mmCIF file of C-alpha atoms and ligand atoms in Angstrom:
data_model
loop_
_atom_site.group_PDB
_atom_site.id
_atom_site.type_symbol
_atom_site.label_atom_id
_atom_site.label_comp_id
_atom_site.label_asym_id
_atom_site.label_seq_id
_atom_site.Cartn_x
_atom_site.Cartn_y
_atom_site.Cartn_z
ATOM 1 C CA UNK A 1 161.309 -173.344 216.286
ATOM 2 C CA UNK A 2 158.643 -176.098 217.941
ATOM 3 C CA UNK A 3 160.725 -177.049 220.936
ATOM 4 C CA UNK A 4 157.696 -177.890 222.900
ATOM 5 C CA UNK A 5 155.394 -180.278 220.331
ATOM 6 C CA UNK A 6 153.705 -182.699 222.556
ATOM 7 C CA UNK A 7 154.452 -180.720 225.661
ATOM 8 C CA UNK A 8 151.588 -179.479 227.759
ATOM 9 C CA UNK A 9 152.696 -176.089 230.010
ATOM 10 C CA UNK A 10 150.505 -174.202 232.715
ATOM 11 C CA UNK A 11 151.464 -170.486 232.901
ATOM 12 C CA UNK A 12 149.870 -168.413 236.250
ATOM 13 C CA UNK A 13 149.233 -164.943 236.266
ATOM 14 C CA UNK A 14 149.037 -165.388 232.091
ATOM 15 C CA UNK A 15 146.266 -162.873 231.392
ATOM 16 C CA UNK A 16 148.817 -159.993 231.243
ATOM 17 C CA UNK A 17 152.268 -158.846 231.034
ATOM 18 C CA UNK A 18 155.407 -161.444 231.389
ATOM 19 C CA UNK A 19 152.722 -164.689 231.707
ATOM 20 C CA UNK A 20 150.878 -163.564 228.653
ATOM 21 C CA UNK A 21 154.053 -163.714 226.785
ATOM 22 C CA UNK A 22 155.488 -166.723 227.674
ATOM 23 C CA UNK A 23 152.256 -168.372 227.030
ATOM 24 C CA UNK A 24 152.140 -167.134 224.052
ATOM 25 C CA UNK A 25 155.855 -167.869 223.679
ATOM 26 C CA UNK A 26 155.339 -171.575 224.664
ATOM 27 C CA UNK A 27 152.168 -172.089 222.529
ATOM 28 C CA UNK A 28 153.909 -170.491 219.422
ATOM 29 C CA UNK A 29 156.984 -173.357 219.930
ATOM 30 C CA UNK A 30 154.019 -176.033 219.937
ATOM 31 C CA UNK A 31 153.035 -176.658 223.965
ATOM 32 C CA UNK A 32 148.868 -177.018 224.734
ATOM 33 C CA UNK A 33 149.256 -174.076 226.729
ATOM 34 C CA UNK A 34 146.948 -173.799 230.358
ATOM 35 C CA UNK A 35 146.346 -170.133 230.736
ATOM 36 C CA UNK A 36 145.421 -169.481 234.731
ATOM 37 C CA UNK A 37 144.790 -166.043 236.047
ATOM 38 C CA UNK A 38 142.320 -164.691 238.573
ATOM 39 C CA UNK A 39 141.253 -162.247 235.772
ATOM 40 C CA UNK A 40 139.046 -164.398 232.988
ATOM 41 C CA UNK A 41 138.583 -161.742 230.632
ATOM 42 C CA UNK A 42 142.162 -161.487 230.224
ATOM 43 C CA UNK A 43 142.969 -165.082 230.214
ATOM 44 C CA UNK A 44 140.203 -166.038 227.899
ATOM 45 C CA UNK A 45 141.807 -162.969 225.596
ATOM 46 C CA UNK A 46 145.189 -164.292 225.945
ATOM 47 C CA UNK A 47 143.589 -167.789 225.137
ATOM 48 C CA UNK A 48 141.605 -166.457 221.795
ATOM 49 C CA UNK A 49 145.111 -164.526 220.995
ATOM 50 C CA UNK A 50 146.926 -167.939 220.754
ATOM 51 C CA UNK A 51 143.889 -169.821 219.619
ATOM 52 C CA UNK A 52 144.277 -167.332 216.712
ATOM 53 C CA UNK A 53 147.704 -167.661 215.709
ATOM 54 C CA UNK A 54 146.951 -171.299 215.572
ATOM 55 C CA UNK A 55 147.836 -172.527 218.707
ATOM 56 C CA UNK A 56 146.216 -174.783 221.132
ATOM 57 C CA UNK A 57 145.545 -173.373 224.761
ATOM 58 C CA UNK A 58 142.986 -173.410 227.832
ATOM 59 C CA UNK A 59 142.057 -171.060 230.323
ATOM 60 C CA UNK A 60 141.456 -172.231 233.711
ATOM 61 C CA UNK A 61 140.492 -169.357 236.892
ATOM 62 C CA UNK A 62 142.664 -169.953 240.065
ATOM 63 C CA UNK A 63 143.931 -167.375 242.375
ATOM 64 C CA UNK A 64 147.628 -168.541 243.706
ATOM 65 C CA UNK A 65 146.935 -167.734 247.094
ATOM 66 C CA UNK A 66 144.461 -170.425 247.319
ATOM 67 C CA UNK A 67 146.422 -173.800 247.273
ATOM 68 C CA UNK A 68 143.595 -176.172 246.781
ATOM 69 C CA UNK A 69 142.258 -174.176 244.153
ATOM 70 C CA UNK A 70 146.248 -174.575 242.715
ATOM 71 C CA UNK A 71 145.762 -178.431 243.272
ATOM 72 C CA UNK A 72 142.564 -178.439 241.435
ATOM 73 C CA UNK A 73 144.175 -176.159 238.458
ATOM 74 C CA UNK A 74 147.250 -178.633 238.163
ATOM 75 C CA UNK A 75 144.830 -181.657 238.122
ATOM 76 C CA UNK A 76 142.527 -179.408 235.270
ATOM 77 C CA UNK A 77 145.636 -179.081 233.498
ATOM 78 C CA UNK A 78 146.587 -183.040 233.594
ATOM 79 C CA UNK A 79 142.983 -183.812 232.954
ATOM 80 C CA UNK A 80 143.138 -181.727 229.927
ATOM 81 C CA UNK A 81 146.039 -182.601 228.213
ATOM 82 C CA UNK A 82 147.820 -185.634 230.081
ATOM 83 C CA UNK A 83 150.191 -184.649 232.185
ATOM 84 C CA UNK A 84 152.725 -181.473 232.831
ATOM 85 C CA UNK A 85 155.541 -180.647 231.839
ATOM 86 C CA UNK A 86 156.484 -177.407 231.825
ATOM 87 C CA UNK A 87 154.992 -174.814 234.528
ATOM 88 C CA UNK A 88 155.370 -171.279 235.129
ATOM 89 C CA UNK A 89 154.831 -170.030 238.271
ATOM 90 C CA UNK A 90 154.569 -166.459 237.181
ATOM 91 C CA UNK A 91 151.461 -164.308 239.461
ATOM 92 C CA UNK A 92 152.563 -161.687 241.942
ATOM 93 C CA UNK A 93 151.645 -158.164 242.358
ATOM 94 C CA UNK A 94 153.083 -155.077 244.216
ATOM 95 C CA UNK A 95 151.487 -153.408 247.270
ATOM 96 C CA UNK A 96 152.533 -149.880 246.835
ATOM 97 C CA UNK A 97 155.718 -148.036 247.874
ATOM 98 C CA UNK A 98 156.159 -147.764 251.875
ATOM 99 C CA UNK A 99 158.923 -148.044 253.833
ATOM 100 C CA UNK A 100 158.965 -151.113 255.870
ATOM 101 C CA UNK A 101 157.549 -149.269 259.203
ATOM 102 C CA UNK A 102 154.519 -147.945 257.104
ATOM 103 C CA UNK A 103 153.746 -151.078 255.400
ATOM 104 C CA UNK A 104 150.289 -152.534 257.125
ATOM 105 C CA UNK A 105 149.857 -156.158 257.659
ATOM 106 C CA UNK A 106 147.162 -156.509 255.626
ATOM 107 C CA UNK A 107 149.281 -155.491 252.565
ATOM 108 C CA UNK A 108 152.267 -157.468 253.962
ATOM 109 C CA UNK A 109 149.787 -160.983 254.330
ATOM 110 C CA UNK A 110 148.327 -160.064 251.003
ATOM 111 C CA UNK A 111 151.189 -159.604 248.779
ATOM 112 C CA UNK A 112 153.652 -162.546 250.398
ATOM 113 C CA UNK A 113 150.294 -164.824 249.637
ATOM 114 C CA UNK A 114 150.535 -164.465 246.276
ATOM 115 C CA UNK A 115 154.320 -163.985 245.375
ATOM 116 C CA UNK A 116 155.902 -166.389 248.003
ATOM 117 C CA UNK A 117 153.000 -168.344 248.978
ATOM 118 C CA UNK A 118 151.920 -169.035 245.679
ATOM 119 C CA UNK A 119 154.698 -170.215 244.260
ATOM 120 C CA UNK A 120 155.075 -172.680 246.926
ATOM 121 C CA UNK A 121 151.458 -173.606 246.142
ATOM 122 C CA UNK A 122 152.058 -174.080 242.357
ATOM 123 C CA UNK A 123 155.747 -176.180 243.204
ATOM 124 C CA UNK A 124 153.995 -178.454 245.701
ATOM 125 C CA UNK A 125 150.945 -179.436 243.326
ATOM 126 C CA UNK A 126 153.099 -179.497 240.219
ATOM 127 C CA UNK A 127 156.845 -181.697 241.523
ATOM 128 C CA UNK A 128 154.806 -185.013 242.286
ATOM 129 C CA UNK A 129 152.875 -185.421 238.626
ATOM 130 C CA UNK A 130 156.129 -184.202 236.955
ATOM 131 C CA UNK A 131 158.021 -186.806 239.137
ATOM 132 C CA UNK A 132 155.315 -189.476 238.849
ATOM 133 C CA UNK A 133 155.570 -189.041 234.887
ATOM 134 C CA UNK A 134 159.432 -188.942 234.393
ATOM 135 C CA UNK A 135 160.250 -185.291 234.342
ATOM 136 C CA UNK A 136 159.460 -181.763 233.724
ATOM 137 C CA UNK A 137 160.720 -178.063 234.077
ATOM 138 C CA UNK A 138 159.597 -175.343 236.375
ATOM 139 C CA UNK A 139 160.380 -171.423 235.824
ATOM 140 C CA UNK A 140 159.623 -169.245 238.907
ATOM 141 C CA UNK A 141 159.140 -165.204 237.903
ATOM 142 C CA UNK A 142 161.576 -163.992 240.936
ATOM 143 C CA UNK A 143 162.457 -159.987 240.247
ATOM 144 C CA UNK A 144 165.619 -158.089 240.801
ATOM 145 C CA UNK A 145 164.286 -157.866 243.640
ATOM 146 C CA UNK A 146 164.902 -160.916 244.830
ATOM 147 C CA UNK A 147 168.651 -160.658 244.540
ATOM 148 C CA UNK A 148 169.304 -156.879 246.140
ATOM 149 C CA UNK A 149 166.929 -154.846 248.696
ATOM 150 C CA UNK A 150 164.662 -151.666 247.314
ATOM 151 C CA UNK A 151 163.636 -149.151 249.469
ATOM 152 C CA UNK A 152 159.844 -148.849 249.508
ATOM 153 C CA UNK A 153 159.706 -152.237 248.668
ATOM 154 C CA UNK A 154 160.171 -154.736 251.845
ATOM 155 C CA UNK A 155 157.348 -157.003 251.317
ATOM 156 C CA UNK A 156 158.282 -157.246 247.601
ATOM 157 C CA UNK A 157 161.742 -157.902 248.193
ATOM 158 C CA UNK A 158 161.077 -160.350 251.372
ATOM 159 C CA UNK A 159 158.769 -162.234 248.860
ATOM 160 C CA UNK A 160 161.128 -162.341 245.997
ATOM 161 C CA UNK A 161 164.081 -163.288 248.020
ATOM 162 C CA UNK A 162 162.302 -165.957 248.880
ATOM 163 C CA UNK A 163 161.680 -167.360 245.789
ATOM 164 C CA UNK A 164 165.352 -167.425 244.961
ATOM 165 C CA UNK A 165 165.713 -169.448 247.754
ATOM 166 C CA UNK A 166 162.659 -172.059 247.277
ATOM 167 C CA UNK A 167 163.817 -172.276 243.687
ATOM 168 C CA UNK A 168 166.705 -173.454 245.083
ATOM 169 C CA UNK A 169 165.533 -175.770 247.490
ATOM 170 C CA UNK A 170 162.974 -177.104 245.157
ATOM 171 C CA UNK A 171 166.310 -177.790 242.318
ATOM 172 C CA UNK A 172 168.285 -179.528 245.244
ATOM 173 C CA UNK A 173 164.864 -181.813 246.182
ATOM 174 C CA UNK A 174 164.404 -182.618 242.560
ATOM 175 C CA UNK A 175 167.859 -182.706 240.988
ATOM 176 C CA UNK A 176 168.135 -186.561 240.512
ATOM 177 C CA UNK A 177 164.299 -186.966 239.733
ATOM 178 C CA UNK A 178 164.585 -185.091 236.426
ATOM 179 C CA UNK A 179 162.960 -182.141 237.601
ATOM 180 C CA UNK A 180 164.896 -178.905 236.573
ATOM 181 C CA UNK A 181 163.632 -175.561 238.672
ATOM 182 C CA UNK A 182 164.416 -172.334 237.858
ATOM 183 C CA UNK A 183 163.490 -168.800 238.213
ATOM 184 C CA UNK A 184 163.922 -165.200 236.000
ATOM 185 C CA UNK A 185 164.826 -162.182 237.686
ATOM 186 C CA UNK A 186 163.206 -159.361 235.365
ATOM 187 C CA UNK A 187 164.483 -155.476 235.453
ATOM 188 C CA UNK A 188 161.733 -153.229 235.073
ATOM 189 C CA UNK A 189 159.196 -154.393 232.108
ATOM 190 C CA UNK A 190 156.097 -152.633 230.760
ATOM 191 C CA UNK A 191 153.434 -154.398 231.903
ATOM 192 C CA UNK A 192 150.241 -153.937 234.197
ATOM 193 C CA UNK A 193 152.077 -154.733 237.444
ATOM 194 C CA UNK A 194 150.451 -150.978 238.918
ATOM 195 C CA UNK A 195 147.046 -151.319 238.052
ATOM 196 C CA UNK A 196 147.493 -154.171 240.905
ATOM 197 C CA UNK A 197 148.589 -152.389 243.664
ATOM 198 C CA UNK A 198 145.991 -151.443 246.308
ATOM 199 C CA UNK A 199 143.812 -153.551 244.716
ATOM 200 C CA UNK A 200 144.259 -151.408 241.188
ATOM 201 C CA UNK A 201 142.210 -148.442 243.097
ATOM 202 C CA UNK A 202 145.332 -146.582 244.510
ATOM 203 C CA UNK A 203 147.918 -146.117 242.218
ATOM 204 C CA UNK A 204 150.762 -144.555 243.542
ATOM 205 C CA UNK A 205 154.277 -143.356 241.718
ATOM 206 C CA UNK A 206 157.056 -145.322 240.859
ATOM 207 C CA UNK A 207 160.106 -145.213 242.494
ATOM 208 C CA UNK A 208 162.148 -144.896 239.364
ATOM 209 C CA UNK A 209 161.486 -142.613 235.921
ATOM 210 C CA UNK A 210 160.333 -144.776 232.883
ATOM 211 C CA UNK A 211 161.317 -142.375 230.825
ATOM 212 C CA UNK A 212 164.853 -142.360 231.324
ATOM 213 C CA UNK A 213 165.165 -145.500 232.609
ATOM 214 C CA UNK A 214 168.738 -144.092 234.600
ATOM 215 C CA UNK A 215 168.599 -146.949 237.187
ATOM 216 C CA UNK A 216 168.768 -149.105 234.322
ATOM 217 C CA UNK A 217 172.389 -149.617 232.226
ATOM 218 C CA UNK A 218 170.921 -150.372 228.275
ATOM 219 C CA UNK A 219 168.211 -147.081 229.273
ATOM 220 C CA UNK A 220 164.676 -148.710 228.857
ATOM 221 C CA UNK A 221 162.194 -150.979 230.052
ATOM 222 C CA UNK A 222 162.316 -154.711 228.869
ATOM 223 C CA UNK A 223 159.104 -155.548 225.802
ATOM 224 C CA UNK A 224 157.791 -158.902 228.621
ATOM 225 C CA UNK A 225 158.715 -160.910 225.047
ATOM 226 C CA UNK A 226 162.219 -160.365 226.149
ATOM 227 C CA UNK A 227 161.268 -162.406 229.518
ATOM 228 C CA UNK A 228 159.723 -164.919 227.580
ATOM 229 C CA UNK A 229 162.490 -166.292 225.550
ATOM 230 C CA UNK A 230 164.590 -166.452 228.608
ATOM 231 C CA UNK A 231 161.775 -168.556 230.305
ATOM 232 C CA UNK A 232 161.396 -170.452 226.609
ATOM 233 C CA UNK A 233 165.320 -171.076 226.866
ATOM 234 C CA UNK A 234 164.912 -172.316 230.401
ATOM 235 C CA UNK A 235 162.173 -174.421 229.365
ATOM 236 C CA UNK A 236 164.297 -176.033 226.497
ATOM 237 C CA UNK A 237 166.548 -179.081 225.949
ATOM 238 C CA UNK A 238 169.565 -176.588 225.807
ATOM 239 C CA UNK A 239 169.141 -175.913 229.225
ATOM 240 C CA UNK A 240 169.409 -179.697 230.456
ATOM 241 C CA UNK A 241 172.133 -179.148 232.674
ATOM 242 C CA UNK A 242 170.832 -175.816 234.116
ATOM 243 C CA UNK A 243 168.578 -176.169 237.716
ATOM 244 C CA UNK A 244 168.701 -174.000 240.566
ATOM 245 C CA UNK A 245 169.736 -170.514 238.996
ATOM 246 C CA UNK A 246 168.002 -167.268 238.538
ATOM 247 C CA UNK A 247 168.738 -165.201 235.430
ATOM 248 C CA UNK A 248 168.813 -161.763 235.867
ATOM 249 C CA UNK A 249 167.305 -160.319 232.890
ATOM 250 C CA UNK A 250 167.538 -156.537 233.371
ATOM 251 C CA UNK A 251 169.656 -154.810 230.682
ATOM 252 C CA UNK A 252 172.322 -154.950 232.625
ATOM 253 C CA UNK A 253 170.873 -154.141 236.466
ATOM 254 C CA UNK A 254 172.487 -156.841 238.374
ATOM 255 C CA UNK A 255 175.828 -155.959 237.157
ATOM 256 C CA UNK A 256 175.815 -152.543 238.415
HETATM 257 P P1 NAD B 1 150.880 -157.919 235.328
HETATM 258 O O1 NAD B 1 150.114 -157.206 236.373
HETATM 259 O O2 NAD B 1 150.886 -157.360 233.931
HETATM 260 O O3 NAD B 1 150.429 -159.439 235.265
HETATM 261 C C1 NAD B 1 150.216 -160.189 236.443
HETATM 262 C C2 NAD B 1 149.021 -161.114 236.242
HETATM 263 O O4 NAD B 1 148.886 -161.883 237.438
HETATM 264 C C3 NAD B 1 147.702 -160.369 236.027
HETATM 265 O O5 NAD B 1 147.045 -160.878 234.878
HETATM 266 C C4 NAD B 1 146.912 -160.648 237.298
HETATM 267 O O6 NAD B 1 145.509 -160.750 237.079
HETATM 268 C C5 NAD B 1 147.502 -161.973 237.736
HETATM 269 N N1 NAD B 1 147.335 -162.213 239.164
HETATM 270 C C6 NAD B 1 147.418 -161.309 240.181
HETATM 271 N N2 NAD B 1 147.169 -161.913 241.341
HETATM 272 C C7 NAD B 1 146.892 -163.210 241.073
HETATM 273 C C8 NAD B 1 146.547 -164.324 241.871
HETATM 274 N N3 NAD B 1 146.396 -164.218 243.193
HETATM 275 N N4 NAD B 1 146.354 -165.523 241.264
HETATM 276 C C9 NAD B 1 146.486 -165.641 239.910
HETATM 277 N N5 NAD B 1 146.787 -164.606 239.109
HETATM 278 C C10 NAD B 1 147.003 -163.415 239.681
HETATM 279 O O7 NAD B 1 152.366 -157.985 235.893
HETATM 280 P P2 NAD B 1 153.738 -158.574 235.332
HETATM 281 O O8 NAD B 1 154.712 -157.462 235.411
HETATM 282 O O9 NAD B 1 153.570 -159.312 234.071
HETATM 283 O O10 NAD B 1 154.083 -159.579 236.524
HETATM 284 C C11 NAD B 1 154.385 -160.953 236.337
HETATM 285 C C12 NAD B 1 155.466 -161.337 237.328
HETATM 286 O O11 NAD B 1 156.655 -160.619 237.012
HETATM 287 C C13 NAD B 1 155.155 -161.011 238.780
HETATM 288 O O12 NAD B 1 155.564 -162.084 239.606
HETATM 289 C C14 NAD B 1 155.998 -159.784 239.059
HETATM 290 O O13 NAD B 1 156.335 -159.663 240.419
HETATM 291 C C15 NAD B 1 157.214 -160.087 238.195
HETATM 292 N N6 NAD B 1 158.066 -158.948 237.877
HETATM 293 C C16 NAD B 1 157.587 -157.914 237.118
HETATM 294 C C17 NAD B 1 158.422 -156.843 236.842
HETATM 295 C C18 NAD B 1 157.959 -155.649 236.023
HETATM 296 O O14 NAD B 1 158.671 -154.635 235.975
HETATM 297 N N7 NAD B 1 156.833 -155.728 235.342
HETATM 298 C C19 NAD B 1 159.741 -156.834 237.319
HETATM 299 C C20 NAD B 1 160.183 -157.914 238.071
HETATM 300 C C21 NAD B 1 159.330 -158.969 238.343
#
């Protein structure tokens, strides 16, 4: 399939995991791919992986937290290529696992800065110069939990939540401007996501097995190539008439 010839995408957080899929994903159906992460080993790894398979992509540093460094990515990105007009606003990491009472506010400002924050950051940079050029399509990585509460999880969930509900928000702003926004909600998917809590220097357990995988109704983990075809779908022409939802895709999670 090359559903995305002569479309230009910017994927955050695309140096591992979900965002390195879906940019490869997005490259491998023909979009000039921006690859942004704060880590540029990994992006410029993710960017020699499609460059390889004989697709066209960029890697450009900016840390989501930072929203004039997201303005200056989304104006490297239209510099680049010509415009936008498909972004995924992907980055977030996890904290650790503390009850809400235990959770300190450095790890509370930290982590909503980068989930909830910077997704805001990427949507407020990216709706004008899709609006300005005629259109475009936004994907937001939400989680499932953004649509139930985890224990050991608050600032996660609070941050995820809210990204169901600026996806939204931003659909409703943009519905008659040809702007489509929506967001995945992935089950648990084997990726990286731990090495980032406390800063990748305190790892602590998960609060599920990922060996059974009994919180989880098809029994395993999801390969991140299964969230990229949902984002790839979302991305697509067959999803014209889809803007404001969140897909669960968790094997079954949100059903249960
Ligand atoms: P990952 O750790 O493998 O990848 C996340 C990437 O984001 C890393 O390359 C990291 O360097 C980058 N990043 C971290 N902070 C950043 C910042 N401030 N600015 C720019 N880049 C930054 O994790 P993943 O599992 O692929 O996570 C991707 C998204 O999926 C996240 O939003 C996460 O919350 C969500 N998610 C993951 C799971 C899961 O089980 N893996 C489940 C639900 C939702």
């Amino acid at each position: 399939m090359d559903r995305f010839s002569d479309k230009t995408a910017l994927v955050t957080g695309a140096g591992s995991g979900i965002g390195r899929a879906t940019a490869q994903r997005l490259a491998d159906e023909g979009a000039d791919v921006v690859v942004s992460d704060v880590d540029e080993e990994r992006g410029e790894a993710v960017v020699a992986s499609i460059e390889d398979d004989g697709g066209s992509a960029t890697f450009v540093s900016a840390n989501v937290a930072n929203p004039e460094e997201v303005q200056q990515l989304v104006e490297i990105t239209v510099d680049t290529y010509g415009g936008l007009d498909i972004a995924v606003n992907n980055a977030g990491i996890l904290t650790g696992f503390e009850d809400i009472t235990d959770i300190s506010e450095d790890d509370w400002e930290r982590l909503i800065d980068v989930n909830l924050k910077g997704v805001w950051a990427g949507m407020k940079a990216e709706l004008p110069v899709m609006e300005e050029q005629g259109g475009g399509v936004i994907v937001n990585t939400a989680s499932e939990a953004g649509l139930v509460g985890m224990g050991g999880l608050g600032n996660y969930v609070a941050s995820k939540h809210g990204v169901v509900g600026l996806t939204k928000t931003a659909a409703l702003e943009y519905a008659d401007r040809s702007v489509r926004v929506n967001a995945i909600a992935p089950g648990p998917t084997e990726t990286n996501i731990q090495e980032t809590m406390a800063g990748g220097s305190d790892p602590r357990e998960l609060p599920f097995d990922t060996s059974t995988m009994s919180d989880v109704p098809m029994g395993r983990q999801a390969d991140p190539k299964e969230m990229a075809g949902v984002v790839a779908f979302l991305c697509s022409e067959d999803a014209s008439f889809v803007t404001g939802v969140t897909i669960p895709v968790d094997g079954g999670q949100a059903a249960d």
